CSV table of N, CA and C in Angstrom, one decimal:
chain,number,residue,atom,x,y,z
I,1,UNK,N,134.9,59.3,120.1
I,1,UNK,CA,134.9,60.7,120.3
I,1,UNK,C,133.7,61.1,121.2
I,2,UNK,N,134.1,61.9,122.0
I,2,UNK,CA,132.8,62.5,122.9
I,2,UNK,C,132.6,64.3,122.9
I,3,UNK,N,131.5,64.6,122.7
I,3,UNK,CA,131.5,66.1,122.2
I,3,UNK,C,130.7,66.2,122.7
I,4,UNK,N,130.2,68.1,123.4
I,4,UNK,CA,129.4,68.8,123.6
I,4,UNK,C,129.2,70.2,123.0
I,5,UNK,N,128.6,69.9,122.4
I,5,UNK,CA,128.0,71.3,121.7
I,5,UNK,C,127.2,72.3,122.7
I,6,UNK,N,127.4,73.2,122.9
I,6,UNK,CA,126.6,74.3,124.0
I,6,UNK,C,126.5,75.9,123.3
I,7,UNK,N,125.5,76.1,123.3
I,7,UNK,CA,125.3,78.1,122.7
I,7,UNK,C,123.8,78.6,123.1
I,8,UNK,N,124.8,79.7,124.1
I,8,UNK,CA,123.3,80.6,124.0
I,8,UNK,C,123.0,82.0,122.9
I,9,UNK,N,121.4,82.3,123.6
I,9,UNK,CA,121.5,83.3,122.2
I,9,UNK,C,120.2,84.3,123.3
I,10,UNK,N,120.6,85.6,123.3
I,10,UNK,CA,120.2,86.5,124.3
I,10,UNK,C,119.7,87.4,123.3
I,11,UNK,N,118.6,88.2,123.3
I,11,UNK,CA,117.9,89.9,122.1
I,11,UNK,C,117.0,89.7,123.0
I,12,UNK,N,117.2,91.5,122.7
I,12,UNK,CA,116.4,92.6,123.6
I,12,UNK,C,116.0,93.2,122.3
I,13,UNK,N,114.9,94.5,122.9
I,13,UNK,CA,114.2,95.5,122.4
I,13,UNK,C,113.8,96.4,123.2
I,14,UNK,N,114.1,97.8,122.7
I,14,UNK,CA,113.9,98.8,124.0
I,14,UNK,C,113.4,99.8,123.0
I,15,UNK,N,112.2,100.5,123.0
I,15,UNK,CA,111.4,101.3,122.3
I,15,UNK,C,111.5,102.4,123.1
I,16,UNK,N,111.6,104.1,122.6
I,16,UNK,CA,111.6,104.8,123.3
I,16,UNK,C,110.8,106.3,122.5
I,17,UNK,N,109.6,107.0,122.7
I,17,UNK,CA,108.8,107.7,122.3
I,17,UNK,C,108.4,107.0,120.8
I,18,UNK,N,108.0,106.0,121.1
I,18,UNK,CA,107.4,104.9,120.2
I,18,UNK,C,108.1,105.2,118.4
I,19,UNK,N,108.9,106.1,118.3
I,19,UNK,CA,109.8,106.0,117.2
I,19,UNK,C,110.7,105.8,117.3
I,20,UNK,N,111.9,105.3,118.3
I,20,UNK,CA,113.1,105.2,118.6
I,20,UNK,C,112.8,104.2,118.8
I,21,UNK,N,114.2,103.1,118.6
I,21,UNK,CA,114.5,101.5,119.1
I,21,UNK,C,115.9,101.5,119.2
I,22,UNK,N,115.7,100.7,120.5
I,22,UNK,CA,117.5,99.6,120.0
I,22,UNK,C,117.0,98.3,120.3
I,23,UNK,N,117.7,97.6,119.7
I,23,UNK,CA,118.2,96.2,119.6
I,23,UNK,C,119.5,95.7,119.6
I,24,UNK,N,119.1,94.9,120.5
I,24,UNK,CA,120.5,94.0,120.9
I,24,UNK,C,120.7,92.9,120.9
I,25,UNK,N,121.9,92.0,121.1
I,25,UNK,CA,121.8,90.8,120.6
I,25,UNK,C,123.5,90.0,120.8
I,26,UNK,N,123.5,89.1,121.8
I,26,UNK,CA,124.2,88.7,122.2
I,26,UNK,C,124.4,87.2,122.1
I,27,UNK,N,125.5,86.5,121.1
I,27,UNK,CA,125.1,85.1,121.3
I,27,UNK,C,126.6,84.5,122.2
I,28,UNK,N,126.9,83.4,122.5
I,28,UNK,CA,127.7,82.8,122.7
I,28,UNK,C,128.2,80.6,122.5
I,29,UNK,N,129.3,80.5,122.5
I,29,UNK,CA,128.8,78.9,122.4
I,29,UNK,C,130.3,78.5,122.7
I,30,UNK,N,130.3,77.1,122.5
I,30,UNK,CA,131.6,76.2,122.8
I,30,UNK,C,131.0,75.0,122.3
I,31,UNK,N,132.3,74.6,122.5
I,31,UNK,CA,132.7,72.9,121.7
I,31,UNK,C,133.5,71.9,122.9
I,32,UNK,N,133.1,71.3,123.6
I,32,UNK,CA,133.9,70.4,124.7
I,32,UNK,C,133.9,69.4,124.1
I,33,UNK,N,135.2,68.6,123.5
I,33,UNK,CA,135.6,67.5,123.4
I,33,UNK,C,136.9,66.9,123.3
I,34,UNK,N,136.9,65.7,123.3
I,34,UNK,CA,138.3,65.0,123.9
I,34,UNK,C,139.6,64.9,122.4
I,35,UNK,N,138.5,65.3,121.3
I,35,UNK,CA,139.1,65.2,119.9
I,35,UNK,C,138.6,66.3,119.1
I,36,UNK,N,138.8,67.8,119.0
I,36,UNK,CA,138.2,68.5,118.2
I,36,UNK,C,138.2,68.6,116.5
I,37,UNK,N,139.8,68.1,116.0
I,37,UNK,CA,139.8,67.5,115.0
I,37,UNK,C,138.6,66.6,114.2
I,38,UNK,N,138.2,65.9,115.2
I,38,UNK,CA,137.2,65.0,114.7
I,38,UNK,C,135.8,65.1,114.6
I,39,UNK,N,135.4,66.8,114.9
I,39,UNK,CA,134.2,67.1,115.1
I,39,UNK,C,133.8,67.6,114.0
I,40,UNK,N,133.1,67.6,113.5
I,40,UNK,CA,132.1,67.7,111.6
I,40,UNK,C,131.9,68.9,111.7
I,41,UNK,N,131.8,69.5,110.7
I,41,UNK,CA,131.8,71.1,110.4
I,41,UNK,C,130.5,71.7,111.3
I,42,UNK,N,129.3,70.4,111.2
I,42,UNK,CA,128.1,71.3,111.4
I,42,UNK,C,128.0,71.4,113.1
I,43,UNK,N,128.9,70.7,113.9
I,43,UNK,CA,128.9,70.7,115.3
I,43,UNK,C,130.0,72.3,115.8
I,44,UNK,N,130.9,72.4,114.6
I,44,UNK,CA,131.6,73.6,115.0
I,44,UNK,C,130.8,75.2,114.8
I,45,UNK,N,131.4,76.1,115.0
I,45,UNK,CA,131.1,77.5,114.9
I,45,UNK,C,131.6,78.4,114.0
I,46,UNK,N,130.6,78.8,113.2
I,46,UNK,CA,131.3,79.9,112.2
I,46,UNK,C,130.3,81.0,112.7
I,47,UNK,N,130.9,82.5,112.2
I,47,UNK,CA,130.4,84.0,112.4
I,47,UNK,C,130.4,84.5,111.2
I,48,UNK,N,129.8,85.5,110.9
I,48,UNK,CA,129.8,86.7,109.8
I,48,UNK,C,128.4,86.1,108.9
I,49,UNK,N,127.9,87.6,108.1
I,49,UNK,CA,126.8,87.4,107.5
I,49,UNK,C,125.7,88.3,108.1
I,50,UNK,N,124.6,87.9,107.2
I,50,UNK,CA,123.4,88.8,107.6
I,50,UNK,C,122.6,88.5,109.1
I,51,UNK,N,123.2,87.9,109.7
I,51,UNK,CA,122.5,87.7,111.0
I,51,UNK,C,123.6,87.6,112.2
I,52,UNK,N,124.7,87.9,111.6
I,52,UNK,CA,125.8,87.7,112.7
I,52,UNK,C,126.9,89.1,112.5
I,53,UNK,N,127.6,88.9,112.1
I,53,UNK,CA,128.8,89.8,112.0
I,53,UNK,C,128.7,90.4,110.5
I,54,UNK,N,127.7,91.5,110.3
I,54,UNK,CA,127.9,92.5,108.8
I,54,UNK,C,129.0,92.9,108.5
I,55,UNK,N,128.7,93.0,107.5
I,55,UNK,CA,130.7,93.8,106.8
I,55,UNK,C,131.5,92.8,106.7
I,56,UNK,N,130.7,91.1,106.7
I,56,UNK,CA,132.1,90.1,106.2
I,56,UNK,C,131.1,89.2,105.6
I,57,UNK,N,131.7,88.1,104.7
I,57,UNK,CA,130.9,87.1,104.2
I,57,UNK,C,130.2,86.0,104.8
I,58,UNK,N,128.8,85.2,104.8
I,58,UNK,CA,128.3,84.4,105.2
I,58,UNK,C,129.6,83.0,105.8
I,59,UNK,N,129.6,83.2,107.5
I,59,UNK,CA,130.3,82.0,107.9
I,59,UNK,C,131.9,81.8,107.2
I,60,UNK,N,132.2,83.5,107.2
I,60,UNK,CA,133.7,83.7,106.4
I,60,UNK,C,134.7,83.7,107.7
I,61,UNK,N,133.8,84.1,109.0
I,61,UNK,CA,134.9,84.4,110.2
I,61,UNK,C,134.8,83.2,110.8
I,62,UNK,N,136.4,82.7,111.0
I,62,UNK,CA,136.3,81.0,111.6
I,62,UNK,C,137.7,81.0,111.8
I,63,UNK,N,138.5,80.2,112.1
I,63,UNK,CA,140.1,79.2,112.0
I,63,UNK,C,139.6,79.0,110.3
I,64,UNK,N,140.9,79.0,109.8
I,64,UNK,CA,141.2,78.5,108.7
I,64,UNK,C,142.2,77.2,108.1
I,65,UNK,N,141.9,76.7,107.6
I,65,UNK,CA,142.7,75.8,107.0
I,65,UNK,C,144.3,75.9,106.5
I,66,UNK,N,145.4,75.2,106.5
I,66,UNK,CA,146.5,75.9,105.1
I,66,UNK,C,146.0,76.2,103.8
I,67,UNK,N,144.9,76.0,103.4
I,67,UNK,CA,144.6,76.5,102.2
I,67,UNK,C,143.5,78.0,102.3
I,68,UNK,N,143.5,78.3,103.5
I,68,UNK,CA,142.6,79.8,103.8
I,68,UNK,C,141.1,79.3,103.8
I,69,UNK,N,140.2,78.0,103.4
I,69,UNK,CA,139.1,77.8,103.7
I,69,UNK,C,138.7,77.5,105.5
I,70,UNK,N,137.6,78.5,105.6
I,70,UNK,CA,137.3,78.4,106.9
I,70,UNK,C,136.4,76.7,107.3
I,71,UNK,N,137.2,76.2,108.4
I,71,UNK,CA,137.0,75.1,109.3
I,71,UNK,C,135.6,75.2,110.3
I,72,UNK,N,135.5,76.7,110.9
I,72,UNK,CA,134.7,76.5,112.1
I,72,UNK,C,136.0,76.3,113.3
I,73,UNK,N,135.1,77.0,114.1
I,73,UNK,CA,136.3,77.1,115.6
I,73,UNK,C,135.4,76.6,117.0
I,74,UNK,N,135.8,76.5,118.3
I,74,UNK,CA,135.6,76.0,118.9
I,74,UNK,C,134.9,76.4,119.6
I,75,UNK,N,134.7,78.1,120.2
I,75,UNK,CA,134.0,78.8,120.3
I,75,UNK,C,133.3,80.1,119.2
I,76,UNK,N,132.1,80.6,119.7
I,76,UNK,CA,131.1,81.6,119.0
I,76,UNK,C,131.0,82.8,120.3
I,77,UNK,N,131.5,83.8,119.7
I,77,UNK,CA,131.3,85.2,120.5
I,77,UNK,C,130.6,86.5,119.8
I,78,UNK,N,129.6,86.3,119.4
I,78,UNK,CA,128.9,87.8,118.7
I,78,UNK,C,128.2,88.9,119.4
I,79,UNK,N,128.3,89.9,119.3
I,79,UNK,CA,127.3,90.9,120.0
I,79,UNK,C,126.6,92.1,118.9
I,80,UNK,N,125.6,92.7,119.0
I,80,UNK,CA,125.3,93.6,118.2
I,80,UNK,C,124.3,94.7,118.9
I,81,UNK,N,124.3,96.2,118.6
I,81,UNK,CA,123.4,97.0,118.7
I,81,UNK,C,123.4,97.6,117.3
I,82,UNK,N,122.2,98.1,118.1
I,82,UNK,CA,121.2,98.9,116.7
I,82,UNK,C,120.4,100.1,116.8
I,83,UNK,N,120.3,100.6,116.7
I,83,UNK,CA,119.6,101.9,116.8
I,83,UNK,C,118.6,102.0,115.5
I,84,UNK,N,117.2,101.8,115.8
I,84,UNK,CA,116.0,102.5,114.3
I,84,UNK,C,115.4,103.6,115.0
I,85,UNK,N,115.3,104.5,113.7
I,85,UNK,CA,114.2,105.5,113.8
I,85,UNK,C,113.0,105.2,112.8
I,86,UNK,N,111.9,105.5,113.4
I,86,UNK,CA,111.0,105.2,112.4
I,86,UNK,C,110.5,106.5,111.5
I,87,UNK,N,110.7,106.8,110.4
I,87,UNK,CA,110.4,108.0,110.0
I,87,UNK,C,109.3,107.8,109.2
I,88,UNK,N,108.3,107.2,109.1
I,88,UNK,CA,107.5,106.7,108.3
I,88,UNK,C,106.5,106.1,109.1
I,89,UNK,N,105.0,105.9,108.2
I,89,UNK,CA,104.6,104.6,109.0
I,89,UNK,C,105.1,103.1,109.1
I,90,UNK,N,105.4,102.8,108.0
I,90,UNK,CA,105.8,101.1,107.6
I,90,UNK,C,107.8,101.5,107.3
I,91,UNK,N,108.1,102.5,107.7
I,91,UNK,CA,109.6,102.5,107.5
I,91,UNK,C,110.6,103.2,108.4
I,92,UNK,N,111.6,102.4,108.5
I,92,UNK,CA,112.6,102.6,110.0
I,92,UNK,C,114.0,102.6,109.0
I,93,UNK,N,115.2,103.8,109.3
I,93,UNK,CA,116.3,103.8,108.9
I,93,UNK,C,117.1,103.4,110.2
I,94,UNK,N,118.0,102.5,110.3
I,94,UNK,CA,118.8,101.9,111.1
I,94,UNK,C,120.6,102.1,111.4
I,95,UNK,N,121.1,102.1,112.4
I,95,UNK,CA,122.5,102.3,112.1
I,95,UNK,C,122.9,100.9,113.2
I,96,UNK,N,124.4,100.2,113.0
I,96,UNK,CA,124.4,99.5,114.1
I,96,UNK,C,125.9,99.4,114.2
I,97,UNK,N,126.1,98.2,115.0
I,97,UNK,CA,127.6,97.9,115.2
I,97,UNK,C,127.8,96.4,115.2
I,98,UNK,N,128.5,95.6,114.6
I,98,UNK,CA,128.2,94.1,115.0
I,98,UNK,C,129.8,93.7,115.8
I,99,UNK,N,129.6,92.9,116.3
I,99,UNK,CA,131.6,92.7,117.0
I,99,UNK,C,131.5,90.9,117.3
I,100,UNK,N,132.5,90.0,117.1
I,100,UNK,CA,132.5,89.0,117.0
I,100,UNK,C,133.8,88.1,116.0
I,101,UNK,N,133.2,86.7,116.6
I,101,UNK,CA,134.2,85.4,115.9
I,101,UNK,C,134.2,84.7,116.1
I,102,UNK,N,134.6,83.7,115.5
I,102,UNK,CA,134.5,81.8,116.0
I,102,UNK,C,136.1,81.6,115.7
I,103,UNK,N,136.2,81.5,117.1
I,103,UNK,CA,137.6,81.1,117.5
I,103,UNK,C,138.0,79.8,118.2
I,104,UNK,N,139.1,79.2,118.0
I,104,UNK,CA,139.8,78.5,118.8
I,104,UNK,C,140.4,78.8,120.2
I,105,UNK,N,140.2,80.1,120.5
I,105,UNK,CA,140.7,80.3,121.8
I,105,UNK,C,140.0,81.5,121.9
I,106,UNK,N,139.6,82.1,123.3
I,106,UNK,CA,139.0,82.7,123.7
I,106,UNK,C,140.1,84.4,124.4
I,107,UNK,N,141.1,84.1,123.7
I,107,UNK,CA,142.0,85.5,123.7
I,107,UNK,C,142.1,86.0,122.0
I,108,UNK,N,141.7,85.1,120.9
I,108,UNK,CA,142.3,85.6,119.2
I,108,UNK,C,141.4,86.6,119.4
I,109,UNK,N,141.3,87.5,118.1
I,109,UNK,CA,140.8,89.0,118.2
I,109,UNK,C,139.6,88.5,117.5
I,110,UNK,N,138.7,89.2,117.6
I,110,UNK,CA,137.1,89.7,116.8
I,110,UNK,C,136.9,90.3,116.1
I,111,UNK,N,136.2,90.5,114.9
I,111,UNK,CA,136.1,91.2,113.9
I,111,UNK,C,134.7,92.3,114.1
I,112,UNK,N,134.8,93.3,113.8
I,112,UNK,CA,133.7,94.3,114.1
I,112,UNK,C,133.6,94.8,112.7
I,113,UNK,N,132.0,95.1,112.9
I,113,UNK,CA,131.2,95.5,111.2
I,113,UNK,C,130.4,96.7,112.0
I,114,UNK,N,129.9,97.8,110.8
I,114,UNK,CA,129.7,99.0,111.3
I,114,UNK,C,128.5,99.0,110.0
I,115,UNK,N,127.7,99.7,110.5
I,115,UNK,CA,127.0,100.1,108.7
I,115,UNK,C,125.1,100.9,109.2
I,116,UNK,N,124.8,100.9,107.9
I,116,UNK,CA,123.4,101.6,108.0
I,116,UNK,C,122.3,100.8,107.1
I,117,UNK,N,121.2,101.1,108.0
I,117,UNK,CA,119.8,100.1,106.8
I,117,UNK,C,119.2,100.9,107.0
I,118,UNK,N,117.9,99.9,106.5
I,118,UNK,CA,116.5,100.6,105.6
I,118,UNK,C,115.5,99.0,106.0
I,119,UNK,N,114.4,99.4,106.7
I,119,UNK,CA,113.3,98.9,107.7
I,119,UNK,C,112.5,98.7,106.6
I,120,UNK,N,111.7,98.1,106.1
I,120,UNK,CA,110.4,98.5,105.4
I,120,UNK,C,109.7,97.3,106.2
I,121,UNK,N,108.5,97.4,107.1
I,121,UNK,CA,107.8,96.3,107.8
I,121,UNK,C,106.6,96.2,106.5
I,122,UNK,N,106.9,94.9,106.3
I,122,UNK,CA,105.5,94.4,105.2
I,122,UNK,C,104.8,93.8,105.4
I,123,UNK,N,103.6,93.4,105.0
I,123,UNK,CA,102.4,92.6,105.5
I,123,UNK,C,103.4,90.9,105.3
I,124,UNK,N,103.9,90.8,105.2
I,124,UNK,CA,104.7,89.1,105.5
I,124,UNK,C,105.9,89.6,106.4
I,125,UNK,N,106.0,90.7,107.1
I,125,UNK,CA,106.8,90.5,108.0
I,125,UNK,C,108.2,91.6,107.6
I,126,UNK,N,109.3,91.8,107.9
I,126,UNK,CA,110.0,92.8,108.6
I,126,UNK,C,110.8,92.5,107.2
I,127,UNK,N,111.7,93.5,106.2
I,127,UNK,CA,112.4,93.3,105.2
I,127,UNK,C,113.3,94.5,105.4
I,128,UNK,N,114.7,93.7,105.4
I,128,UNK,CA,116.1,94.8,105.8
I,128,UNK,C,116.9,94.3,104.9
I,129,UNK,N,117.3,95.8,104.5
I,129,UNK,CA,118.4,96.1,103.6
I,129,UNK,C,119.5,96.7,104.5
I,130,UNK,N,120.6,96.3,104.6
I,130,UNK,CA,122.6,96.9,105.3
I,130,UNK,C,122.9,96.9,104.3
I,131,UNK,N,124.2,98.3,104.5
I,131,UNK,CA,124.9,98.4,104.0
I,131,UNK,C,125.8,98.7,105.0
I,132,UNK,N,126.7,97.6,104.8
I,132,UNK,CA,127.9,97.5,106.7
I,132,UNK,C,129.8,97.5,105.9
I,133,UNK,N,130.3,98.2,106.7
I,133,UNK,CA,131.5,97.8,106.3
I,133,UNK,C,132.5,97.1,107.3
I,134,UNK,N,133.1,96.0,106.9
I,134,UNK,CA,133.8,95.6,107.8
I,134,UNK,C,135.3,96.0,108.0
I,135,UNK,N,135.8,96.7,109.5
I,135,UNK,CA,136.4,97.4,109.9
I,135,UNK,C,137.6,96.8,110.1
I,136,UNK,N,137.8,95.4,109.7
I,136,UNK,CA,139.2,94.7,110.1
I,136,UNK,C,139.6,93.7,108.5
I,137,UNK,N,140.2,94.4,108.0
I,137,UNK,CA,141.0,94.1,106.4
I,137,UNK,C,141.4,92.5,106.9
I,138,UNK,N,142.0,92.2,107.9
I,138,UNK,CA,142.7,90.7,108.2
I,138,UNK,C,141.6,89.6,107.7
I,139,UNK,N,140.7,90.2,108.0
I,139,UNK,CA,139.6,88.7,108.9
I,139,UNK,C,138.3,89.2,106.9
I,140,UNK,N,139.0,89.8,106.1
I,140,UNK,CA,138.4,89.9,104.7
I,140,UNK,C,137.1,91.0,104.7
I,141,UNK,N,137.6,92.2,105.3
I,141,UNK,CA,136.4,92.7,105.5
I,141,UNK,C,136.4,93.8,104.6
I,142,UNK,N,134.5,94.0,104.3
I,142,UNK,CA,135.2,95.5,103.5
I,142,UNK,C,133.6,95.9,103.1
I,143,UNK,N,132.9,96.1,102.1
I,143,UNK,CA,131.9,96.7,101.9
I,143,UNK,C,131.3,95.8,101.4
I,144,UNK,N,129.7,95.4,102.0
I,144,UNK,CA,128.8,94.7,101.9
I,144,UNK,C,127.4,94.9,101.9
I,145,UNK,N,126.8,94.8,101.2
I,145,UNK,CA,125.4,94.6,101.0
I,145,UNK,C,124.6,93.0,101.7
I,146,UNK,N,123.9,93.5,102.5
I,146,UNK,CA,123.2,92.5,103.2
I,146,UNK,C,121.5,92.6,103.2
I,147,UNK,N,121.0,91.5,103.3
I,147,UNK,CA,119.1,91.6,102.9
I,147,UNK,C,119.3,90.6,103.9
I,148,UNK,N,117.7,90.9,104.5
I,148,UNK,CA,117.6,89.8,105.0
I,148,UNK,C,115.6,89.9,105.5
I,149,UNK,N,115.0,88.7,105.7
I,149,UNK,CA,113.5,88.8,105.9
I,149,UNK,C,113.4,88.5,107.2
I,150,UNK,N,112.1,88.5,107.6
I,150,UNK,CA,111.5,87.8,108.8
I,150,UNK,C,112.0,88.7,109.9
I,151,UNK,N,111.5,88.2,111.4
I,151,UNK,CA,111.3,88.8,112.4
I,151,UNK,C,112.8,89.3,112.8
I,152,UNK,N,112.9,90.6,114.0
I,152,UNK,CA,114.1,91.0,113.7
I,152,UNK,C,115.0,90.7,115.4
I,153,UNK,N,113.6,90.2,116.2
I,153,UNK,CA,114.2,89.8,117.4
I,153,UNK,C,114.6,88.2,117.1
């Protein structure tokens, strides 16, 4: 079997009267090979979760199996904005939009997550709390609580 794994990954930051932000965040990827069947889960692509697509389960958006466990797909399409305000010194409330999937073909639909957080920047670094809902019932979406640490570009 001969395989190529390929993914880029694009974030921005745009600050505006030093209490406004957006953030954005664009990834992409593919799978080129002569046998895709034969390619190991960790060479494929899954979406959803606290760093990818809110409002669905960690690595829940993919191709599925006949038994509904997700496989991973061939391609990775995520994009995200964000909007914080900083109302505080050490605290930013956030609203965003996430849109994405790991698909086998590059026409199947994408799942979009919607929701609101809570910034608290702490001496170890950046701590976010979402609460996102995911806007497409098909692909298992629905109301989720998300945390997550560390840097936010």
């Amino acid at each position: 079997m001969d395989v190529l794994h390929a993914s880029a990954l694009a974030k921005g930051l745009y600050t505006i009267f030093d209490n406004h932000r957006f953030l954005g965040r664009l990834q992409a990827g593919g799978v080129a090979t002569n046998s895709f069947e034969d390619v190991p889960p960790s060479l494929r692509f899954f979406a959803g979760g606290d760093q990818s697509v809110r409002g669905y389960g960690y690595e829940t958006l993919s191709p599925e199996n006949e038994n509904g466990v997700p496989v991973g797909g061939r391609f990775l399409l995520v994009g995200s904005v964000e909007y914080q305000y900083q109302f505080a010194d050490q605290w930013r409330a956030a609203l965003f939009v996430d849109h994405g999937n790991a698909v086998n073909d590059l026409f199947d639909p994408l799942a979009t997550g919607a929701g609101i957080g809570l910034r608290w920047i702490s001496p170890v670094g950046p701590l976010r709390l979402d609460v996102a809902k995911g806007l497409n019932p098909e692909f298992g979406g629905g109301w989720r609580i998300h945390f997550s640490m560390g840097p936010e570009l």
